[in-house]
Short mmCIF file of C-alpha atoms in Angstrom, two decimals:
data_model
loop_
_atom_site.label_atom_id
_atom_site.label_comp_id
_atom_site.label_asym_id
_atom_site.label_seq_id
_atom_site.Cartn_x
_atom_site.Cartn_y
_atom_site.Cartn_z
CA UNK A 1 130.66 68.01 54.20
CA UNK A 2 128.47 71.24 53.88
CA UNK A 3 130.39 74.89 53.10
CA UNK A 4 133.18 75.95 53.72
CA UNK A 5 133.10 78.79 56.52
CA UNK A 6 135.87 81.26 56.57
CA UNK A 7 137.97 80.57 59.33
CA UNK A 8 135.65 78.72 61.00
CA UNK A 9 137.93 77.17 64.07
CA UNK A 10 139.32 80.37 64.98
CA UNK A 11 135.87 82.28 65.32
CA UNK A 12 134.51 78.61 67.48
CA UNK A 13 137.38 79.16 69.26
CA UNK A 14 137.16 83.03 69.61
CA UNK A 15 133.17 82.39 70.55
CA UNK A 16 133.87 79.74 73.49
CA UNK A 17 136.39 81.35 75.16
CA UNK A 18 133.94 84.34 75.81
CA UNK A 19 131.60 82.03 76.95
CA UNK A 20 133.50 80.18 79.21
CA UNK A 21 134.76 83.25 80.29
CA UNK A 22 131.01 85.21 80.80
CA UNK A 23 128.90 81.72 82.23
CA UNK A 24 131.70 79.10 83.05
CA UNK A 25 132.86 76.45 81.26
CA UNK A 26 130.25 74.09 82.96
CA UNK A 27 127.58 75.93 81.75
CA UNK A 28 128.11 76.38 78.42
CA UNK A 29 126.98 74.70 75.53
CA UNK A 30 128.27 73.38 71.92
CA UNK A 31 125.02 74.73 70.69
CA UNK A 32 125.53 78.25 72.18
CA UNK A 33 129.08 78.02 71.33
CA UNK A 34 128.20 77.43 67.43
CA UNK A 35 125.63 80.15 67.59
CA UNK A 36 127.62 82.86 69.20
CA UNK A 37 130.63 82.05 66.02
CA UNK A 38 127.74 82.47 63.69
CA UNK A 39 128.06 78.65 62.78
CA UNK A 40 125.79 74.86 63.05
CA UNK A 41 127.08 72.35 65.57
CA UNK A 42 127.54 70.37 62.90
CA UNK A 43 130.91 72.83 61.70
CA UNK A 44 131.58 73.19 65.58
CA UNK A 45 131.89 68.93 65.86
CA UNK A 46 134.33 69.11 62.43
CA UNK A 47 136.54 70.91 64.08
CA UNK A 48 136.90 69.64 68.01
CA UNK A 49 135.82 66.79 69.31
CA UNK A 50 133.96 68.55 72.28
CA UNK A 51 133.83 71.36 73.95
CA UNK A 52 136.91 70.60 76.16
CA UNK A 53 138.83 70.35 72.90
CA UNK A 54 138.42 74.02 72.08
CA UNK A 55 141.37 74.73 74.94
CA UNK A 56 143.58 72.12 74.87
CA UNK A 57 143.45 71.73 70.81
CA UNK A 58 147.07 73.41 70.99
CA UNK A 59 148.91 70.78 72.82
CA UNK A 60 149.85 69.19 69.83
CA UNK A 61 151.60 72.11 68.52
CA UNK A 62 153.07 72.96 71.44
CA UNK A 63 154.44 69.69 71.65
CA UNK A 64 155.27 69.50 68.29
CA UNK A 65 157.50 72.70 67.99
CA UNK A 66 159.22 72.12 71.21
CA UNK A 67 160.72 68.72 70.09
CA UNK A 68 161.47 70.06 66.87
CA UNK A 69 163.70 73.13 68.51
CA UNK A 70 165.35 70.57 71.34
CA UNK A 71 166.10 67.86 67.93
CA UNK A 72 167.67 70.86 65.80
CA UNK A 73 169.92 72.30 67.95
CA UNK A 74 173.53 71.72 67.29
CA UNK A 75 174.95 68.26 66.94
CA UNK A 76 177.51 69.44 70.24
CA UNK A 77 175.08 71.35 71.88
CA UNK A 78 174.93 70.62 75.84
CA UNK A 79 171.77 69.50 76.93
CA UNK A 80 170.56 72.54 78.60
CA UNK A 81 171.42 74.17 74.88
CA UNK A 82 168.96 71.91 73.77
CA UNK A 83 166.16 72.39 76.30
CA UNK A 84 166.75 76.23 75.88
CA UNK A 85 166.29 75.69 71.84
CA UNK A 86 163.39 74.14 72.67
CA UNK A 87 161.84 76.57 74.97
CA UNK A 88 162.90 79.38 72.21
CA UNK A 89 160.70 77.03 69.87
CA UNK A 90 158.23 77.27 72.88
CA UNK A 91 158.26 81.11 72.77
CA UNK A 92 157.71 81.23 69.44
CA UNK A 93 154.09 79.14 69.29
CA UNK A 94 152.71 82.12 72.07
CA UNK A 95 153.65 85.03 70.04
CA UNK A 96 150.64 87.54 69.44
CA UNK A 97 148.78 85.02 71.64
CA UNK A 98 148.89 86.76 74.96
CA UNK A 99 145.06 87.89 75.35
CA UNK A 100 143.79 84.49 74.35
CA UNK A 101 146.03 82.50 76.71
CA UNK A 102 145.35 85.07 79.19
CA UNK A 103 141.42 84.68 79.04
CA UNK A 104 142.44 80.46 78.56
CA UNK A 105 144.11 80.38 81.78
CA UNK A 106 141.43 82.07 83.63
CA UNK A 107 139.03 79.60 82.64
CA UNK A 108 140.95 76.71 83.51
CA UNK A 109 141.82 77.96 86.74
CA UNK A 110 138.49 77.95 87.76
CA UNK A 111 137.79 74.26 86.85
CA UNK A 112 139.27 71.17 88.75
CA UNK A 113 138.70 69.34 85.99
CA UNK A 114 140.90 71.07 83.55
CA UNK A 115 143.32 71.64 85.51
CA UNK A 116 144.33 68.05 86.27
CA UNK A 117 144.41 68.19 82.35
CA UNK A 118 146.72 70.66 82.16
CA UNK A 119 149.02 68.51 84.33
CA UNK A 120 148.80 66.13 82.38
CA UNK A 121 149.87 68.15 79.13
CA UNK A 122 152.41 69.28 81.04
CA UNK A 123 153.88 65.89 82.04
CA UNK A 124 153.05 64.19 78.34
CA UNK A 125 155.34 67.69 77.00
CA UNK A 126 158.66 66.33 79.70
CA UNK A 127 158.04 62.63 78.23
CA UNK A 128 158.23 63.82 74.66
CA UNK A 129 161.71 66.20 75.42
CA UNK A 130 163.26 63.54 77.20
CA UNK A 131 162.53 60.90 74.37
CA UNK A 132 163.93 63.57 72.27
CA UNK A 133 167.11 64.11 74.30
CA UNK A 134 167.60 60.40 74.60
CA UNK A 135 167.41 60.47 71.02
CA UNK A 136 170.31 62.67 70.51
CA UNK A 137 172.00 60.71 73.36
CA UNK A 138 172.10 61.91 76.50
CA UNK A 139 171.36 58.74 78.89
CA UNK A 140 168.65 57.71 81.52
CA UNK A 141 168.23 59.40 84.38
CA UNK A 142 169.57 62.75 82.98
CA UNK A 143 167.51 62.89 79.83
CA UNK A 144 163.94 62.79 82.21
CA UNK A 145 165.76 65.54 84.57
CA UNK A 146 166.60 67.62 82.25
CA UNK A 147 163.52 67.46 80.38
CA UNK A 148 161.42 68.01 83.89
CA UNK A 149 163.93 70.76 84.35
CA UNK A 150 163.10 72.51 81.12
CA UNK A 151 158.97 71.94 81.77
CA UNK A 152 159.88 73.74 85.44
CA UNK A 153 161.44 76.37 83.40
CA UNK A 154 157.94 76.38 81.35
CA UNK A 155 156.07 76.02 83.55
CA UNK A 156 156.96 79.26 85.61
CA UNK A 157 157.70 81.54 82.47
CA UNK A 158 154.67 81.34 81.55
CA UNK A 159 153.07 82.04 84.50
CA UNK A 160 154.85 85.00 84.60
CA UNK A 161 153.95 85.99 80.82
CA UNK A 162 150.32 85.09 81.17
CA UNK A 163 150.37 87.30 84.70
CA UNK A 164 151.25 90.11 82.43
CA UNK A 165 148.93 92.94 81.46
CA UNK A 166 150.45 93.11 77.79
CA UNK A 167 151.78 91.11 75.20
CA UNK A 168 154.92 90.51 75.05
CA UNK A 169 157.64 88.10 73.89
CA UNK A 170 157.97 85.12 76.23
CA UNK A 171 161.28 84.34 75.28
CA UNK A 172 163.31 86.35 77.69
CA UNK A 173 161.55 85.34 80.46
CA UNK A 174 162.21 81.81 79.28
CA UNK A 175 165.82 82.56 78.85
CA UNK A 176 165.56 84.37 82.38
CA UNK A 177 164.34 81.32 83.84
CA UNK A 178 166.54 78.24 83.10
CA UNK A 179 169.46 81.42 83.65
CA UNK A 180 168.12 81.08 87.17
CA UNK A 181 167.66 77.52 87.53
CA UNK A 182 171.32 77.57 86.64
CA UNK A 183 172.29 79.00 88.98
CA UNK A 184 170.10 77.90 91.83
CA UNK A 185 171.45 74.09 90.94
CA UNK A 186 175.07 75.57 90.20
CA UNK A 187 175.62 76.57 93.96
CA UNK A 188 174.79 73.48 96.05
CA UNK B 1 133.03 55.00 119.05
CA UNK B 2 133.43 51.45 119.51
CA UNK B 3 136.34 49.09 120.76
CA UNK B 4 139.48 49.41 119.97
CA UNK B 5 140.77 47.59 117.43
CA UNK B 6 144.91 46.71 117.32
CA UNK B 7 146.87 48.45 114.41
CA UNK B 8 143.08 48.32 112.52
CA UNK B 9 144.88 51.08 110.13
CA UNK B 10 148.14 49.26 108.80
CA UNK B 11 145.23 46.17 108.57
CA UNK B 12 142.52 47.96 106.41
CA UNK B 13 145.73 49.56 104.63
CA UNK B 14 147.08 46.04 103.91
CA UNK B 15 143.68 44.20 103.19
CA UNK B 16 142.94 47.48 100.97
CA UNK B 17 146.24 46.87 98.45
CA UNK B 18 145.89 42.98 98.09
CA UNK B 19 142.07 43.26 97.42
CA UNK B 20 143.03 46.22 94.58
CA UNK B 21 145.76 44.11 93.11
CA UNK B 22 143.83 41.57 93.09
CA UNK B 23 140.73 42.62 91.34
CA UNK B 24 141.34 46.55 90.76
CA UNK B 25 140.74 49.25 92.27
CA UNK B 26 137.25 50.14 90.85
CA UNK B 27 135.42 46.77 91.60
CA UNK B 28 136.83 46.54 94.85
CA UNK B 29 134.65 47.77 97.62
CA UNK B 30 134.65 49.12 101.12
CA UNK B 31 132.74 46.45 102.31
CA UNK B 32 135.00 43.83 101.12
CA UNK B 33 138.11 45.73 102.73
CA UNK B 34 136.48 45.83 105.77
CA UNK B 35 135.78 42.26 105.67
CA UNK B 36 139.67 40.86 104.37
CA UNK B 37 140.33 43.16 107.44
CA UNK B 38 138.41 41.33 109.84
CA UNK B 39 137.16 44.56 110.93
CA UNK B 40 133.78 46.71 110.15
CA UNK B 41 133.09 49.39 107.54
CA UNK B 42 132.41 51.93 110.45
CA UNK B 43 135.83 51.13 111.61
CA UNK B 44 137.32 51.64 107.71
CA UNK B 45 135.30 55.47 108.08
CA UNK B 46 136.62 56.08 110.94
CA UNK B 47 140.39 55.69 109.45
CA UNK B 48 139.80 56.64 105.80
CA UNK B 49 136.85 59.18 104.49
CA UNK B 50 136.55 56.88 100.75
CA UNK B 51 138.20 53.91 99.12
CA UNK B 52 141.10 56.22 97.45
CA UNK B 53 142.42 57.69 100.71
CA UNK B 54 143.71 54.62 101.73
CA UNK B 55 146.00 55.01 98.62
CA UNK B 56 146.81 58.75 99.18
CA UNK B 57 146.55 59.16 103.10
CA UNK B 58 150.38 59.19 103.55
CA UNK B 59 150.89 62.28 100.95
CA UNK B 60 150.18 65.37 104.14
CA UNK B 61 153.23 63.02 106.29
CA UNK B 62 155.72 63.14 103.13
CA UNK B 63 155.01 66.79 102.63
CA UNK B 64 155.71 67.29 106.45
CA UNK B 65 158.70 65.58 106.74
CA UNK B 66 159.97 67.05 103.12
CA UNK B 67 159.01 70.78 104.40
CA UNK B 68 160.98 69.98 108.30
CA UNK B 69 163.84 68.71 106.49
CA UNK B 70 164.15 71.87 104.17
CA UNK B 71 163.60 74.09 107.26
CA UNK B 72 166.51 72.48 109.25
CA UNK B 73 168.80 72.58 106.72
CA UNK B 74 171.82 75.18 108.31
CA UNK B 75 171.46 79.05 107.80
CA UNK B 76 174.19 79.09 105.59
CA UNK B 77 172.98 76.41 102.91
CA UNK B 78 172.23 77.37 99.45
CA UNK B 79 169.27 76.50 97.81
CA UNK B 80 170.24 73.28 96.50
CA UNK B 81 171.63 72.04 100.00
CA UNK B 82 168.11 73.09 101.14
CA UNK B 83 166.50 71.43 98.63
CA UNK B 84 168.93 68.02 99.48
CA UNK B 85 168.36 68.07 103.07
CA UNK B 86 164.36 67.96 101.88
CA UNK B 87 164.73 65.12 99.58
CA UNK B 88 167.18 63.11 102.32
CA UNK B 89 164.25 63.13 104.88
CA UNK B 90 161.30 62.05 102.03
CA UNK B 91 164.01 59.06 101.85
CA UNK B 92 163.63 58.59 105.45
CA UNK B 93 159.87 58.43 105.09
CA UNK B 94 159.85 55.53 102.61
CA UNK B 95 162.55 53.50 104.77
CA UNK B 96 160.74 49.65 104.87
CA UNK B 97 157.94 50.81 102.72
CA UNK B 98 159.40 49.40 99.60
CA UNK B 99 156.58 46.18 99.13
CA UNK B 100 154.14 48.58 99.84
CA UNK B 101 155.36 51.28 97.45
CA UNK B 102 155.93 48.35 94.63
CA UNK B 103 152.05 47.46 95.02
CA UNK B 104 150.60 50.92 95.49
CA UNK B 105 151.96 51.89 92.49
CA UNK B 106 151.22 49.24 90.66
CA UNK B 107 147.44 49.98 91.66
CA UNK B 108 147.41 54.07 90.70
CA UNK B 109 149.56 52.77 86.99
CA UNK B 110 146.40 51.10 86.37
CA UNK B 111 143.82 53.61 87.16
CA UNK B 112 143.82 57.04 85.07
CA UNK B 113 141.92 58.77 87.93
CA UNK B 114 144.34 57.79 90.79
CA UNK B 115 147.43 58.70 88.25
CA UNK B 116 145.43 62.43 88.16
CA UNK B 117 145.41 62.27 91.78
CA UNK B 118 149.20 61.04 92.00
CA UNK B 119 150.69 64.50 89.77
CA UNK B 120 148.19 66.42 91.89
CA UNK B 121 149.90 65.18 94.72
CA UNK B 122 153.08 66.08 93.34
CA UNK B 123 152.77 69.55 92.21
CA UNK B 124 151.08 70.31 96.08
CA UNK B 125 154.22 68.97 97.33
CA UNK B 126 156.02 71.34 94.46
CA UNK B 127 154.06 74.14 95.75
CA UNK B 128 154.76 73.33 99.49
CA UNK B 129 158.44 72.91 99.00
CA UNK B 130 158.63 76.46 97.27
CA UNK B 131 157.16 78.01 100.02
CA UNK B 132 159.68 76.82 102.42
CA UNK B 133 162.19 77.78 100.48
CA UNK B 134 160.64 81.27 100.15
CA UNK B 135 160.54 81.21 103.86
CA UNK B 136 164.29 80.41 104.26
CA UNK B 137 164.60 84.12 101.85
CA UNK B 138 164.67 82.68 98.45
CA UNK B 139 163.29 84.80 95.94
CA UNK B 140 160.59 84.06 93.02
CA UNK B 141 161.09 82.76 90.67
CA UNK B 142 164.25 80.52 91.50
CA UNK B 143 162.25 79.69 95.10
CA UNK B 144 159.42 77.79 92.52
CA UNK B 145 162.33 76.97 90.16
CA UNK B 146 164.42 74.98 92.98
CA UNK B 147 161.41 73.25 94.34
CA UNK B 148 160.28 72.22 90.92
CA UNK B 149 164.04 71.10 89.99
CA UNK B 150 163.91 69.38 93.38
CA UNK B 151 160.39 67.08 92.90
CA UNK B 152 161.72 66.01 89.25
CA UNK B 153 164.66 64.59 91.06
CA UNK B 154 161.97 62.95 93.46
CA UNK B 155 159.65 61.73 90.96
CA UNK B 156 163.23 59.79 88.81
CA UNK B 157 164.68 58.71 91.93
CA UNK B 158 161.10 57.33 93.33
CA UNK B 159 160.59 55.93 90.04
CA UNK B 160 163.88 53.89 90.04
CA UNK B 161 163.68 52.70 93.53
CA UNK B 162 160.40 51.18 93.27
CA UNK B 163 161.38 49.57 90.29
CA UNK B 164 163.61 48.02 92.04
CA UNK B 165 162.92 44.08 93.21
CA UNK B 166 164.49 44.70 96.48
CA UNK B 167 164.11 46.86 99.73
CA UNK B 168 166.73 49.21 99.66
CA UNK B 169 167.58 53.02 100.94
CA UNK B 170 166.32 55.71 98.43
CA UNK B 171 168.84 58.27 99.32
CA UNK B 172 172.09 57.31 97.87
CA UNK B 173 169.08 57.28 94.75
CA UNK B 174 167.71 60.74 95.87
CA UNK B 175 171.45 62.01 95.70
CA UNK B 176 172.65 60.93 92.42
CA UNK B 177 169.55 62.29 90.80
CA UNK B 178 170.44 65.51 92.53
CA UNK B 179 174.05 65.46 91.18
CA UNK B 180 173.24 64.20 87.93
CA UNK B 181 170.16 67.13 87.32
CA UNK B 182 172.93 69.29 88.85
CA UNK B 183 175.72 68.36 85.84
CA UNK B 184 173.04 68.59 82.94
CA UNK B 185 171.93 72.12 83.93
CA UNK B 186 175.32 73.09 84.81
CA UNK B 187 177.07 72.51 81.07
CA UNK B 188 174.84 74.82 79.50
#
């Protein structure tokens, strides 16, 4: 399977942000890509799929440690206690990762294409939390509500933390968030 | 611009679902709508710019009537209220529409582009519904957080109504979605 190449995703991933970033995503190439990280095609296709891959590689983990925070909170947690574990979980994955999402988002804002992708991440993440609150057995409609609820709560957290000039812990603005969804569905 | 041709809209509209039901939505043609319409493909373009539209042409009415019904909500109503009196009038919209709703959806389930198209539609009506909100003094983020909280209660209501095998109203739906997202973020 040829040699092995010292961290060899990271520095694919590190090269084809830039380029996205400096020519589009459009316009750049796997070749280029490969060449820029010092690497052959051939190391760039063992490690993603395509060149769309490169940004959205993540989602698994993402989704991954958020239904492991929601499933290991408390047995008598409430269900916003678990959707809050699980956006703590959430925090967690971004931490030291605030340039590279910031330079991510850019590029996918400027592309229809991945955009409607990142939709749909976002609505396979509220599927998998509300199959994991159902599993610890909160019923039909409330589990997909609350779930929704907590990917609203994502959703605009991390707008705010990617907005930001500096890294910093996306946690409290999580926290700040579903504190203010509380109370904007506590008053009606 | 030719004659006029009686209710030629709700008739492409019509011959448009059967013929994607009936074969799907990619092998059906504008030709053939035209023709199950009894009416000519200039007609169809002068009603619908492509084949999708016909699908998605009713999305700028149900973000009208959501917005008005937000904006008349009284002074005095909170957020949620607000965000109630929105949902109430997207009810309105869908009065009678339930056939129609049952096979449209069973049309964009089967097509990964039109389900793109479907979220995008969604998170525009998000977007709207925040702004109105913003516009009746609601701060960011709970303006974004409200309006979000407000579409997942759309999106599980809409869900079980078209499920449904019967015509029926979609608000007494609407409202227990609102109450129940409203007791799963309020035991927190």
């Amino acid at each position: 399977m040829g040699r092995w190449e010292p961290n060899a995703r990271g520095r694919l991933e590190q090269a084809a942000l830039e380029l996205y970033v400096e020519r589009g995503f459009e316009r750049t190439t796997v070749a280029e890509i490969a060449e820029r990280a010092g690497l052959t095609e051939r190391t760039f296709f063992r490690h993603f799929a395509d060149k769309r891959e490169v940004l959205f590689g993540g989602s698994f983990l993402l989704q991954q440690h958020m239904v492991d925070g929601a499933a290991a909170a408390p047995q008598g947690a409430t269900p916003l206690e678990a959707v809050g574990a699980a956006l703590d979980a959430v925090g967690e994955v971004f931490r030291g990762r605030h340039a590279h999402a910031r330079r991510r988002q850019a590029v996918i804002a400027a592309n229809p294409e991945l955009r409607e992708r990142e939709l749909i991440k976002m609505t396979t993440l509220s599927a998998a939390l509300a199959e994991t609150l159902r599993g610890r057995g909160l019923a039909e409609p409330a589990a997909s509500l609350a779930a929704e609820a907590g990917i609203a709560v994502f959703h605009v957290a991390f707008g705010q933390w990617v907005a930001g000039d500096e890294e910093q812990d996306m946690r409290p603005l999580l926290r700040d968030a579903l504190e203010q969804l509380r109370a904007v569905t506590g008053t009606g």
